[in-house]
CSV table of C-alpha atoms in Angstrom, one decimal:
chain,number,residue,atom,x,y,z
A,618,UNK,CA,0.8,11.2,3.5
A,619,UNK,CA,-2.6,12.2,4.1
A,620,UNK,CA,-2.4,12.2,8.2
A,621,UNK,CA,0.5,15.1,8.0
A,622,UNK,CA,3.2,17.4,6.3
A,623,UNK,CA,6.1,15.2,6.7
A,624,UNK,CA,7.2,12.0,4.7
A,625,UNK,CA,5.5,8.7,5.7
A,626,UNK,CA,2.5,6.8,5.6
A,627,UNK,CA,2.5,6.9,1.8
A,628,UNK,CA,-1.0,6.4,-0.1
A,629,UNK,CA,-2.1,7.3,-3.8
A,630,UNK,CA,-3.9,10.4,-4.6
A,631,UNK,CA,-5.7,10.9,-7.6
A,632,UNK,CA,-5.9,13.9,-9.3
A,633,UNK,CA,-8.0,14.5,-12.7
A,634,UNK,CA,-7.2,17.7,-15.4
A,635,UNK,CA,-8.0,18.6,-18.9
A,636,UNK,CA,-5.0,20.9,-19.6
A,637,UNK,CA,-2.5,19.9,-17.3
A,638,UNK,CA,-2.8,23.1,-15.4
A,639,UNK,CA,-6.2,23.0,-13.6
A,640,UNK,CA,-7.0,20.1,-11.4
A,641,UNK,CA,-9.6,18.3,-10.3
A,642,UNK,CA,-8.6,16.7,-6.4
A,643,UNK,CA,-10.1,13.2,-5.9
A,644,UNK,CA,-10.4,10.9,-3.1
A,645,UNK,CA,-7.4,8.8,-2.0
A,646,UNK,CA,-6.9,5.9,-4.6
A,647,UNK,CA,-4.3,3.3,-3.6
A,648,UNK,CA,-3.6,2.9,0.5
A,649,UNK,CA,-1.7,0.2,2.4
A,650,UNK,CA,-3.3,-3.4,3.1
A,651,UNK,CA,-2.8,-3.4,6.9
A,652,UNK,CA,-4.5,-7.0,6.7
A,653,UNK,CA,-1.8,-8.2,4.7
A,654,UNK,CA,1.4,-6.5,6.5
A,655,UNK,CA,1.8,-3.4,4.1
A,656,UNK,CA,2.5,-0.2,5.6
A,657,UNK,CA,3.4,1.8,2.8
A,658,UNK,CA,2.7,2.5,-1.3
A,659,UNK,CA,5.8,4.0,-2.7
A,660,UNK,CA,6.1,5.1,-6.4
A,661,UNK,CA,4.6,2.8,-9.4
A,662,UNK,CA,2.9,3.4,-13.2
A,663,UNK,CA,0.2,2.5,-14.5
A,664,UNK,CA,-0.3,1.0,-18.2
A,665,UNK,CA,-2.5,-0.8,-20.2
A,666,UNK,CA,-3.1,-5.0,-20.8
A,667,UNK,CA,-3.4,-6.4,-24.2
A,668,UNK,CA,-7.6,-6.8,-23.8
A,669,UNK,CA,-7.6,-2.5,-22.6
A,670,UNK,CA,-7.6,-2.8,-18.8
A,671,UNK,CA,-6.0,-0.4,-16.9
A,672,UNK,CA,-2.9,-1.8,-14.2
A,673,UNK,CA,-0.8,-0.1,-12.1
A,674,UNK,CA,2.6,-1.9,-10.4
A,675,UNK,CA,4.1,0.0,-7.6
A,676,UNK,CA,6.5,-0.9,-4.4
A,677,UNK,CA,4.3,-2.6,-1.8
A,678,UNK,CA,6.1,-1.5,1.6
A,679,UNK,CA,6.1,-3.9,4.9
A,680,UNK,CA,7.7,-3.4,8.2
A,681,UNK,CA,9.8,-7.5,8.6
A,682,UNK,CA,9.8,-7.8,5.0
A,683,UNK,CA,11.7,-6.5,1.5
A,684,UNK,CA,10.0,-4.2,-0.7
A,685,UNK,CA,7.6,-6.5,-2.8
A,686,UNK,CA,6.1,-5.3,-6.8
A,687,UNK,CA,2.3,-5.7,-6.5
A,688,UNK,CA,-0.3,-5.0,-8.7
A,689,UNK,CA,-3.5,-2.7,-8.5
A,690,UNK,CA,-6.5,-2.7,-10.7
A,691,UNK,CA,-9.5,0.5,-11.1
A,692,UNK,CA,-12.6,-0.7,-8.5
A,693,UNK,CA,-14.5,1.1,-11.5
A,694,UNK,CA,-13.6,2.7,-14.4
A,695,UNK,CA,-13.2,6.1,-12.9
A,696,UNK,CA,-10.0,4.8,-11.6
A,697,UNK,CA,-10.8,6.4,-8.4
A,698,UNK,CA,-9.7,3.7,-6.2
A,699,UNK,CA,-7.6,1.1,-6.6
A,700,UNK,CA,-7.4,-2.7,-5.5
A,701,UNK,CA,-3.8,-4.2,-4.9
A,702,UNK,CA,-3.2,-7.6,-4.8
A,703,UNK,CA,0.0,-9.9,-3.7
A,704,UNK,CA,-0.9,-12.5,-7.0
A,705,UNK,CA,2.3,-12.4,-9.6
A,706,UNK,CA,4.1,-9.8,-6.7
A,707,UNK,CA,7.4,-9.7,-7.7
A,708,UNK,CA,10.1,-10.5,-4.7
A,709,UNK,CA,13.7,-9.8,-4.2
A,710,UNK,CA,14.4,-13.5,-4.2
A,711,UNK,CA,14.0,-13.7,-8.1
A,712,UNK,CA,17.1,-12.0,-8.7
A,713,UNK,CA,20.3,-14.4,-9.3
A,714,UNK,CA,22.6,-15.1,-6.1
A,715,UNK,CA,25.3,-12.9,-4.9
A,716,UNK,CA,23.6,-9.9,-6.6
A,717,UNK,CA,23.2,-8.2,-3.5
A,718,UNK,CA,20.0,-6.0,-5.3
A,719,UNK,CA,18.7,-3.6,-2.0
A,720,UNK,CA,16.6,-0.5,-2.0
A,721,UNK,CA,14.9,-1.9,-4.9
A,722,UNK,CA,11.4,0.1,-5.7
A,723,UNK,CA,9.8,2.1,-8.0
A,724,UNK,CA,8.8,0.3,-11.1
A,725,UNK,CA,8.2,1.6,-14.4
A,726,UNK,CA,6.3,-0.5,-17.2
A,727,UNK,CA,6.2,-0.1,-20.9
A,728,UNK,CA,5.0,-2.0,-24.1
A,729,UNK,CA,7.8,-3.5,-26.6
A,730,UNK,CA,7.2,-6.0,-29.0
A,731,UNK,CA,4.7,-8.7,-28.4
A,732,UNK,CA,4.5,-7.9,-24.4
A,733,UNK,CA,6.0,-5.5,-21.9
A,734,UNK,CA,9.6,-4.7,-20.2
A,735,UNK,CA,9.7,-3.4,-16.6
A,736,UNK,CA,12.2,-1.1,-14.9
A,737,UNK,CA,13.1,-0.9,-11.3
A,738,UNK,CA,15.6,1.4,-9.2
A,739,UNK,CA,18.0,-0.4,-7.1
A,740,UNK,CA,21.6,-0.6,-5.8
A,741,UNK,CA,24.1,-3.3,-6.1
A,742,UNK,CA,26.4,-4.6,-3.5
A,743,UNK,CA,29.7,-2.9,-4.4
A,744,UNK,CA,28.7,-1.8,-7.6
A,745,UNK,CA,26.4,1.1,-6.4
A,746,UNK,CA,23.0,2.7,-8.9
A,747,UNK,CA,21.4,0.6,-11.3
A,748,UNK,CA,17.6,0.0,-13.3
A,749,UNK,CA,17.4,-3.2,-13.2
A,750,UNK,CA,15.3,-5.1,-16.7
A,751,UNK,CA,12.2,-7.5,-16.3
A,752,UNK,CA,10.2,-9.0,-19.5
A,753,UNK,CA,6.4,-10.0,-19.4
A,754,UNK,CA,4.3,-11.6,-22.7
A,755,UNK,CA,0.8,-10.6,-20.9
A,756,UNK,CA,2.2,-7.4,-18.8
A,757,UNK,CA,0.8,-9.3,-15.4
A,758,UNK,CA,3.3,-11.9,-14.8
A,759,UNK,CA,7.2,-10.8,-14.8
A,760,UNK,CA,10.7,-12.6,-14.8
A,761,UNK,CA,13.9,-10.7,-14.3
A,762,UNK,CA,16.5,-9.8,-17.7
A,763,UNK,CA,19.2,-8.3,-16.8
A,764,UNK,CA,20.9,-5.0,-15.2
A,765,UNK,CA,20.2,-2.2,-18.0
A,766,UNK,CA,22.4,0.5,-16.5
A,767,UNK,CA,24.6,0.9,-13.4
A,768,UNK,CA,26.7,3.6,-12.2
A,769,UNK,CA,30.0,4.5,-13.3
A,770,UNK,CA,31.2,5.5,-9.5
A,771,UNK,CA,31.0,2.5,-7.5
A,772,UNK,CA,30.3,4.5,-3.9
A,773,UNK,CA,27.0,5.9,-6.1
A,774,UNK,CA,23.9,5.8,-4.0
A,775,UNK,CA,20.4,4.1,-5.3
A,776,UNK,CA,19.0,5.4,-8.3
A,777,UNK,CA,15.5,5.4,-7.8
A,778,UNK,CA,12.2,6.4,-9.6
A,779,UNK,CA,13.5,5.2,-13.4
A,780,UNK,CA,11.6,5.9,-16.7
A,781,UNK,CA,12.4,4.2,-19.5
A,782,UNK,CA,10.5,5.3,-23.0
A,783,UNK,CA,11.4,5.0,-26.7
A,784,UNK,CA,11.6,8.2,-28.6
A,785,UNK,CA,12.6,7.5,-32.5
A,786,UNK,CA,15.0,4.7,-32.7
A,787,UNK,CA,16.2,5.0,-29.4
A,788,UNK,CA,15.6,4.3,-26.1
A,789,UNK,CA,15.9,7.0,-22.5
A,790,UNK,CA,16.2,5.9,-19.5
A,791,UNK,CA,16.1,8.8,-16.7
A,792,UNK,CA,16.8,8.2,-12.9
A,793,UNK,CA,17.7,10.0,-9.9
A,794,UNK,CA,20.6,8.9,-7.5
A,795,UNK,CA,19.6,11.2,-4.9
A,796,UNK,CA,20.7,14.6,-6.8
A,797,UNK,CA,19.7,16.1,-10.2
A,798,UNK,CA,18.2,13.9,-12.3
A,799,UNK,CA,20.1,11.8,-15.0
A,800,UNK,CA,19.7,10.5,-18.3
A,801,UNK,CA,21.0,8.1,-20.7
A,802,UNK,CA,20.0,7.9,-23.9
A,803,UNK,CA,21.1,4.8,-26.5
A,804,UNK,CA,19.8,1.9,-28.3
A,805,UNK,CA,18.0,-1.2,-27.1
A,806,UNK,CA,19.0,-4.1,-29.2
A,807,UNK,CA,17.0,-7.2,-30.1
A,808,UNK,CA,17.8,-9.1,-27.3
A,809,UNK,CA,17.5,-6.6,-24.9
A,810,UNK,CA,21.2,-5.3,-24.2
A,811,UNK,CA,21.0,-1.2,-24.3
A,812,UNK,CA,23.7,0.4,-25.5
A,813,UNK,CA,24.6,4.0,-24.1
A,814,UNK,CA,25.2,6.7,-26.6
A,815,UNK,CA,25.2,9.8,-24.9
A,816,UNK,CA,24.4,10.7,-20.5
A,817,UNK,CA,23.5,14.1,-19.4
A,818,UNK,CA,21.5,15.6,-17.1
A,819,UNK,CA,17.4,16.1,-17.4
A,820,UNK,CA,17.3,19.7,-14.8
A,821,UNK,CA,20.0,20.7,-13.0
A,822,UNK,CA,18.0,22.0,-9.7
A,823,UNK,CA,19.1,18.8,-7.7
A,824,UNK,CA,16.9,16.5,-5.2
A,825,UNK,CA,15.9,19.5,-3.9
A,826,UNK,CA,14.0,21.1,-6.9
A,827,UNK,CA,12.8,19.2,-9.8
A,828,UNK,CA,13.2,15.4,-9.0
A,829,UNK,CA,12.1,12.1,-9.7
A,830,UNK,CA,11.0,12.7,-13.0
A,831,UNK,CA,8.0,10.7,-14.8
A,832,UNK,CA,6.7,10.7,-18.9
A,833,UNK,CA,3.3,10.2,-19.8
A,834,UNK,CA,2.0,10.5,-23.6
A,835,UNK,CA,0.2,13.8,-24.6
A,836,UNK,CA,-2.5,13.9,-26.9
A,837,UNK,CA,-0.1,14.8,-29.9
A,838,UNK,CA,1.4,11.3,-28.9
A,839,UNK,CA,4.7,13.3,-28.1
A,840,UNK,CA,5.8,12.8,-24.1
A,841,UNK,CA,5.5,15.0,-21.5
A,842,UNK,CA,7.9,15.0,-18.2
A,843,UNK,CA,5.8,15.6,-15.0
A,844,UNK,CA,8.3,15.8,-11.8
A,845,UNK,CA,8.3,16.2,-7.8
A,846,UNK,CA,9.2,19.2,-5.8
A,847,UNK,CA,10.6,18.4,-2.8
A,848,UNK,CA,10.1,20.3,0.6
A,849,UNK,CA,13.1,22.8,1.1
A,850,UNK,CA,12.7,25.3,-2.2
A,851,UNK,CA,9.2,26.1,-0.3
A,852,UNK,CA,10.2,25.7,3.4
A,853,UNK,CA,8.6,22.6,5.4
A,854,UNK,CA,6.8,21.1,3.0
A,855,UNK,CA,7.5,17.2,2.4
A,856,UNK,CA,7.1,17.0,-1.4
A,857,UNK,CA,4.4,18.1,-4.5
């Protein structure tokens, strides 16, 4: 939120570091498209197409609509601002009948195989959390899978803000359902069916300490978890 200290009116930032330690603040990179009834940029990724470019999908926000998927693309390749468009948006409608899918946001997209998988938060009628699976051959335009992982606890809230990476032979998928972060970790088979081998929990501070948390590849190719503090461990802060 750029306009104040409190949660709303959500843009992009861009920040720029060489160690991970010192940064470098830049202008505003992604904010709404008033013209075109978005009010809000929640959470996204960004990744790479097969010919290099850089693209971002995040949770396009609108007052007398659903949450929406858009895309974003670098103005320049400082990747100092970026331009959204509503072309290969992905919309709640996609998703079979009678799923009930709702607070569904926050995508996460990876390569595999030939072309990509996408992973969004969501919860399901009556059977609470899940990370819902999409599959792309040219990482632009996606069709929905499957549900990859629900909750266990049916009266489980949302889980929101997945990552989904493959370490070894095996696949982790974190998410946070409004308390400390979780994680499954398992295997992914061929046709796209992952099998949990083991759940625990990534830190145990809670939604109000080390939340939401994200991986990005480090230079040594190994990944690196990068997380949200929310406002109360700091007083009235709304989130860093």
């Amino acid at each position: 939120n750029p306009y104040g200290d409190r949660w709303g009116n959500m843009h992009w930032k861009h920040a720029v570091s060489r160690d991970l330690v010192n940064w470098e603040e830049r202008d505003i990179a992604l904010a709404p498209d008033r013209e075109h009834g978005e009010d809000q940029c929640y959470t996204g990724c960004g990744y790479h197409l097969p010919d290099g470019r850089a693209a971002f999908f995040y949770t396009s926000i609108g007052k007398d609509r659903e949450p929406e998927q858009w895309l974003a693309f670098p103005a320049d390749e400082t990747l100092d601002r970026l331009m959204q468009t509503r072309e290969n948006a992905l919309t709640i409608d996609m998703h079979k009948p009678g799923m009930g899918v709702r607070e569904w946001r926050d995508p996460c997209v990876l390569p595999h195989g030939n072309g990509y998988l996408m992973v969004l938060g969501s919860h399901l009628g009556e059977d609470g959390g899940a990370c819902l699976l999409y599959t792309s051959d040219d990482g632009l335009r996606f069709a929905y899978h499957s549900v990859l992982a629900n909750g266990e606890d049916r009266d489980e809230r949302s889980w929101e803000c997945p990552n989904f990476l493959q370490i070894g032979g095996r696949h982790v998928l974190m998410y946070s359902p409004y308390r400390q972060p979780l994680y499954i970790i398992g295997r992914l088979t061929d046709d796209l069916r992952f099998t949990a081998e083991g759940r625990g929990v990534v830190d145990e501070s809670g939604h109000e300490g080390f939340y939401a948390p994200q991986t990005f590849e480090g230079e040594q190719g190994k990944p690196l978890i990068i997380g949200w503090m929310t406002d109360l461990p700091r007083g009235r802060w709304d989130g860093i």
